[in-house]
Amino acid sequence: MLHNFGSINLDHVYRVPHLVRPGETLASHDYRIGLGGKGANQSLAMAKAGGRVCHWGRLGHQDAWARDTLSRAGVEVSRVTLVDEPSGHAIIQVDDRAENAIILFPGANHGFRRADLNKLVAGTQSGDWLLTQNECIGLDKLIPLADNHGLKIAFNPAPMADDVLRLPLSRCWLLFVNRTEAAGLTGLAPDAGPEALLDALVAQLPATEVVLTLGGEGAWYQLGDLRLHQPALPVKAVDTTGAGDTFIGYYMAALQARLPVSECLKRASTAAALAVQRSGAAESIPGLNEVEDELKGEPS
Ligand code: RIB
């Protein structure tokens, strides 16, 4: 079982001709509310990929539908608590070039207390995986607690912020980073090349597996001297929201199924390539049959 300590958000998605500029008032040409949150998206992707995942999260009572959506997809939700606080939400603009800009309101995602973390970790078994992102509070406590309990930690430091630099990242087995996150962790410029980013990451975290996702430039895996590259599928993106989460969920499901890293990368990249061709976060995550058809070269 993989445990995912992660955000659950209500995504308010506005399609706009361009991302709003300072001082500008801009009319959107489409608006939807859907399930999102990096944590929820990753759990959903993992379940859709056939993985076994238990989500740890908090939601306002009025939004129980989000928990039901996760449950229907096969996510174990007994550790998703309904609380008397507003749920987290995201205001997302997506422009005609598929670029996005996101404002987060953490809400219930920031309500975890130390006692909650102790209880959640106590319910796991040594050797289980713990996946997490940077949208819930308490990672400075959770990472050492989970490591001491024998959990293998996979961390996606998204959204990247200064607090990530103070976390004991050497206690993580696996890091999922995009270019911005890799640059933030290493202090390199965001336009640094993949080799420079990977060199800096291995120097900083020599024992940690790193998966570097670069959108249209593909994805890299690194552990020590070993590096693998997975090219991206050539697709036209309409909305990249949640594509990174889709990648991570599919990767972790393939890892759980003990597939080799090259296959984990291939499946994850294929799932992400399907996701970017659809609008929305959770609703853009493809099913396993679609990913397998694509891998076989059949149209889904
Ligand atoms: O990664 C995409 C997600 O980021 C969205 O679903 C939004 O909720 C934010 O958390």
Coordinates of C-alpha atoms and ligand atoms in Angstrom, one line a residue:
M1 CA 0.0 0.0 0.0
L2 CA 1.2 3.5 -0.8
H3 CA 0.0 6.3 1.6
N4 CA -0.5 9.7 0.1
F5 CA -0.4 12.7 2.5
G6 CA -1.9 15.2 0.1
S7 CA -4.1 18.2 -0.6
I8 CA -7.6 18.0 -1.9
N9 CA -8.8 21.1 -3.6
L10 CA -11.8 22.4 -5.4
D11 CA -10.4 23.8 -8.7
H12 CA -12.2 26.8 -10.2
V13 CA -10.9 26.8 -13.7
Y14 CA -11.3 29.9 -16.0
R15 CA -10.4 29.7 -19.7
V16 CA -8.9 33.0 -20.7
P17 CA -7.4 34.5 -23.9
H18 CA -4.2 35.3 -21.9
L19 CA -3.2 35.2 -18.2
V20 CA -4.5 38.3 -16.5
R21 CA -2.1 41.2 -16.2
P22 CA -1.6 43.5 -13.1
G23 CA -4.5 45.9 -12.9
E24 CA -6.4 44.2 -15.7
T25 CA -10.0 42.9 -15.6
L26 CA -10.5 40.1 -18.0
A27 CA -13.6 38.1 -19.1
S28 CA -13.2 34.3 -19.2
H29 CA -14.8 32.3 -22.0
D30 CA -15.4 29.2 -19.9
Y31 CA -15.6 28.3 -16.2
R32 CA -15.8 25.0 -14.4
I33 CA -15.4 23.6 -10.9
G34 CA -13.8 20.2 -10.5
L35 CA -11.7 18.1 -8.2
G36 CA -8.1 19.0 -7.9
G37 CA -5.2 19.4 -5.5
K38 CA -1.8 17.9 -6.2
G39 CA -2.4 15.2 -3.6
A40 CA -5.9 14.2 -4.8
N41 CA -4.8 14.2 -8.4
Q42 CA -1.8 11.9 -7.7
S43 CA -3.9 9.5 -5.7
L44 CA -6.5 9.4 -8.4
A45 CA -3.9 8.8 -11.1
M46 CA -2.3 6.0 -9.1
A47 CA -5.7 4.3 -8.5
K48 CA -6.6 4.7 -12.2
A49 CA -3.3 3.1 -13.1
G50 CA -4.2 0.1 -11.0
G51 CA -2.2 1.0 -7.9
R52 CA -3.1 0.5 -4.2
V53 CA -3.3 3.9 -2.6
C54 CA -4.6 5.3 0.7
H55 CA -5.2 9.0 0.7
W56 CA -4.6 11.1 3.9
G57 CA -6.4 14.4 3.6
R58 CA -8.9 16.9 5.0
L59 CA -12.0 18.3 3.4
G60 CA -14.9 20.6 4.5
H61 CA -18.1 18.7 5.3
Q62 CA -19.9 20.3 2.4
D63 CA -17.5 18.8 -0.1
A64 CA -17.8 15.1 0.7
W65 CA -18.5 14.6 -3.0
A66 CA -14.7 15.0 -3.6
R67 CA -14.0 12.1 -1.2
D68 CA -16.6 10.0 -3.0
T69 CA -15.0 10.7 -6.3
L70 CA -11.7 9.4 -5.0
S71 CA -13.4 6.4 -3.5
R72 CA -15.2 5.5 -6.7
A73 CA -11.9 5.5 -8.6
G74 CA -10.5 3.0 -6.1
V75 CA -8.6 5.2 -3.7
E76 CA -8.8 4.1 0.0
V77 CA -10.4 7.1 1.7
S78 CA -10.9 6.0 5.3
R79 CA -8.2 8.6 6.3
V80 CA -9.8 11.5 4.5
T81 CA -11.5 13.5 7.3
L82 CA -14.4 15.8 6.9
V83 CA -13.9 18.9 9.0
D84 CA -15.7 22.2 10.0
E85 CA -13.3 24.3 7.9
P86 CA -13.5 25.4 4.3
S87 CA -11.8 23.0 1.9
G88 CA -8.7 24.0 0.0
H89 CA -9.4 25.6 -3.4
A90 CA -7.5 26.8 -6.4
I91 CA -8.3 29.6 -8.8
I92 CA -6.8 28.5 -12.1
Q93 CA -6.5 30.5 -15.3
V94 CA -5.7 28.5 -18.5
D95 CA -4.9 30.5 -21.6
D96 CA -5.2 29.7 -25.3
R97 CA -1.6 28.5 -25.4
A98 CA -2.3 26.0 -22.5
E99 CA -0.3 28.0 -20.0
N100 CA -1.7 28.3 -16.5
A101 CA -1.5 30.4 -13.4
I102 CA -2.8 29.2 -10.1
I103 CA -3.7 30.9 -6.8
L104 CA -4.1 28.5 -3.8
F105 CA -6.2 28.8 -0.7
P106 CA -4.9 26.0 1.5
G107 CA -8.0 25.8 3.8
A108 CA -8.4 22.4 5.5
N109 CA -5.2 21.2 3.9
H110 CA -3.4 23.3 6.5
G111 CA -5.3 22.0 9.5
F112 CA -3.1 18.9 10.3
R113 CA -1.8 18.8 13.8
R114 CA 1.2 16.8 15.1
A115 CA -1.2 14.3 16.8
D116 CA -2.9 13.6 13.4
L117 CA 0.5 12.9 11.8
N118 CA 1.5 10.5 14.7
K119 CA -1.8 8.6 14.3
L120 CA -1.5 8.4 10.5
V121 CA 2.1 7.1 10.6
A122 CA 1.3 4.7 13.4
G123 CA -1.3 3.0 11.1
T124 CA 1.4 2.1 8.5
Q125 CA 3.9 -0.7 8.1
S126 CA 7.6 -0.3 7.8
G127 CA 8.5 -0.7 4.2
D128 CA 5.4 1.1 2.9
W129 CA 5.7 4.1 0.6
L130 CA 4.6 7.5 1.7
L131 CA 4.1 10.0 -1.1
T132 CA 3.6 13.7 -0.4
Q133 CA 3.7 17.2 -2.0
N134 CA 4.0 20.7 -0.6
E135 CA 0.3 21.6 -0.3
C136 CA -0.3 20.3 3.2
I137 CA 1.2 21.6 6.5
G138 CA 3.5 19.6 8.7
L139 CA 6.1 18.1 6.3
D140 CA 9.0 19.2 8.7
K141 CA 7.4 16.8 11.3
L142 CA 6.1 14.2 8.9
I143 CA 9.3 13.4 7.0
P144 CA 11.4 12.5 10.1
L145 CA 8.5 10.7 11.7
A146 CA 7.8 8.6 8.6
D147 CA 11.5 7.9 8.0
N148 CA 12.0 6.7 11.6
H149 CA 9.0 4.5 11.1
G150 CA 10.7 2.8 8.1
L151 CA 8.5 4.4 5.4
K152 CA 10.0 5.0 2.0
I153 CA 9.3 8.7 1.2
A154 CA 8.6 10.0 -2.3
F155 CA 8.4 13.8 -2.3
N156 CA 7.2 16.2 -5.0
P157 CA 8.2 19.7 -3.7
A158 CA 5.3 21.4 -5.5
P159 CA 4.5 24.2 -5.2
M160 CA 8.2 25.1 -4.6
A161 CA 8.7 27.5 -1.7
D162 CA 11.5 28.5 0.7
D163 CA 10.2 26.1 3.4
V164 CA 11.2 23.2 1.2
L165 CA 14.8 24.2 1.5
R166 CA 14.6 23.6 5.3
L167 CA 13.2 20.1 5.0
P168 CA 15.4 17.0 5.6
L169 CA 15.3 15.9 2.0
S170 CA 18.1 13.4 2.3
R171 CA 15.6 11.3 4.2
C172 CA 13.5 10.9 1.0
W173 CA 14.0 7.9 -1.3
L174 CA 12.6 9.5 -4.4
L175 CA 12.1 13.1 -5.5
F176 CA 9.8 14.2 -8.4
V177 CA 10.8 17.6 -9.6
N178 CA 10.1 19.8 -12.6
R179 CA 12.5 22.4 -13.9
T180 CA 11.3 25.2 -11.5
E181 CA 11.5 22.9 -8.5
A182 CA 14.9 21.6 -9.5
A183 CA 16.2 25.1 -10.0
G184 CA 14.7 26.2 -6.6
L185 CA 16.4 23.2 -4.8
T186 CA 19.8 23.7 -6.4
G187 CA 19.9 27.5 -6.7
L188 CA 20.6 27.2 -10.5
A189 CA 18.8 29.4 -13.0
P190 CA 15.4 28.1 -14.2
D191 CA 16.8 27.8 -17.7
A192 CA 19.7 25.6 -16.7
G193 CA 20.0 22.5 -18.8
P194 CA 18.9 19.1 -17.5
E195 CA 22.5 17.8 -17.1
A196 CA 23.4 20.8 -14.9
L197 CA 20.3 20.3 -12.8
L198 CA 20.9 16.6 -12.4
D199 CA 24.6 17.1 -11.5
A200 CA 23.6 19.6 -8.8
L201 CA 20.9 17.4 -7.4
V202 CA 23.2 14.3 -7.2
A203 CA 25.8 16.4 -5.5
Q204 CA 23.2 17.6 -2.9
L205 CA 21.3 14.3 -2.5
P206 CA 23.6 11.5 -3.6
A207 CA 21.5 8.6 -2.3
T208 CA 18.1 9.9 -3.5
E209 CA 16.5 8.8 -6.7
V210 CA 15.4 11.8 -8.8
V211 CA 12.8 12.0 -11.5
L212 CA 13.1 15.3 -13.4
T213 CA 10.1 16.1 -15.6
L214 CA 10.6 18.6 -18.4
G215 CA 7.3 18.6 -20.3
G216 CA 7.9 18.5 -24.0
E217 CA 11.6 17.7 -23.4
G218 CA 10.7 14.4 -21.7
A219 CA 11.8 13.1 -18.3
W220 CA 15.0 12.0 -16.7
Y221 CA 15.7 9.4 -13.9
Q222 CA 18.8 9.6 -11.9
L223 CA 20.4 7.5 -9.1
G224 CA 24.1 8.1 -8.5
D225 CA 25.9 7.6 -11.8
L226 CA 22.9 6.1 -13.5
R227 CA 20.8 8.3 -15.8
L228 CA 17.9 7.4 -18.1
H229 CA 16.0 9.7 -20.4
Q230 CA 12.4 9.2 -21.6
P231 CA 11.4 11.4 -24.6
A232 CA 8.0 13.1 -24.5
L233 CA 5.3 12.1 -26.9
P234 CA 4.7 14.8 -29.5
V235 CA 1.2 16.1 -28.6
K236 CA -0.6 19.4 -28.7
A237 CA -1.4 20.5 -25.2
V238 CA -4.7 22.2 -24.4
D239 CA -4.3 22.3 -20.6
T240 CA -1.2 21.1 -18.6
T241 CA -2.9 21.4 -15.2
G242 CA -2.5 18.1 -13.4
A243 CA -0.1 16.6 -16.0
G244 CA 2.7 16.4 -13.5
D245 CA 0.4 14.7 -11.0
T246 CA -0.7 12.2 -13.6
F247 CA 2.9 11.4 -14.3
I248 CA 3.6 10.8 -10.6
G249 CA 0.5 8.6 -9.9
Y250 CA 1.3 6.5 -13.0
Y251 CA 5.0 6.2 -12.1
M252 CA 4.2 5.1 -8.5
A253 CA 1.7 2.5 -9.6
A254 CA 4.2 1.1 -12.1
L255 CA 6.9 1.1 -9.3
Q256 CA 4.4 -0.7 -7.0
A257 CA 3.9 -3.3 -9.7
R258 CA 7.7 -3.8 -9.7
L259 CA 8.2 -2.7 -13.3
P260 CA 11.7 -1.5 -14.2
V261 CA 12.4 2.2 -14.0
S262 CA 12.4 2.6 -17.8
E263 CA 8.9 1.2 -18.0
C264 CA 7.7 3.4 -15.1
L265 CA 9.0 6.4 -17.0
K266 CA 7.3 5.3 -20.3
R267 CA 3.9 4.7 -18.7
A268 CA 4.1 7.9 -16.7
S269 CA 5.0 10.0 -19.8
T270 CA 2.3 8.4 -21.9
A271 CA -0.3 9.1 -19.2
A272 CA 0.8 12.7 -18.9
A273 CA 0.8 13.2 -22.7
L274 CA -2.9 12.0 -22.7
A275 CA -3.7 14.3 -19.8
V276 CA -2.4 17.5 -21.4
Q277 CA -4.7 17.0 -24.4
R278 CA -7.8 17.4 -22.0
S279 CA -9.0 20.2 -19.8
G280 CA -9.1 20.1 -16.1
A281 CA -7.0 18.5 -13.4
A282 CA -8.5 15.3 -12.0
E283 CA -10.9 14.9 -14.9
S284 CA -8.0 14.9 -17.4
I285 CA -6.3 11.8 -15.9
P286 CA -6.6 8.9 -18.4
G287 CA -7.7 5.4 -17.5
L288 CA -5.2 2.5 -17.7
N289 CA -6.8 1.0 -20.8
E290 CA -6.2 4.3 -22.7
V291 CA -2.6 4.4 -21.6
E292 CA -2.1 0.8 -22.6
D293 CA -3.7 1.4 -26.0
E294 CA -1.4 4.3 -26.6
L295 CA 1.6 2.3 -25.6
K296 CA 0.6 -0.4 -28.1
G297 CA 0.2 2.3 -30.7
E298 CA -3.6 2.0 -30.9
P299 CA -5.8 5.1 -30.8
S300 CA -7.9 5.2 -27.6
Ligands
RIB1 O1 -1.1 20.3 -10.0 C1 -2.3 20.8 -10.3 C2 -3.1 21.2 -9.1 O2 -2.4 22.2 -8.4 C3 -4.5 21.7 -9.3 O3 -5.4 20.7 -9.3 C4 -4.6 22.7 -8.1 O4 -5.6 22.3 -7.2 C5 -3.3 22.9 -7.5 O5 -3.1 22.2 -6.4

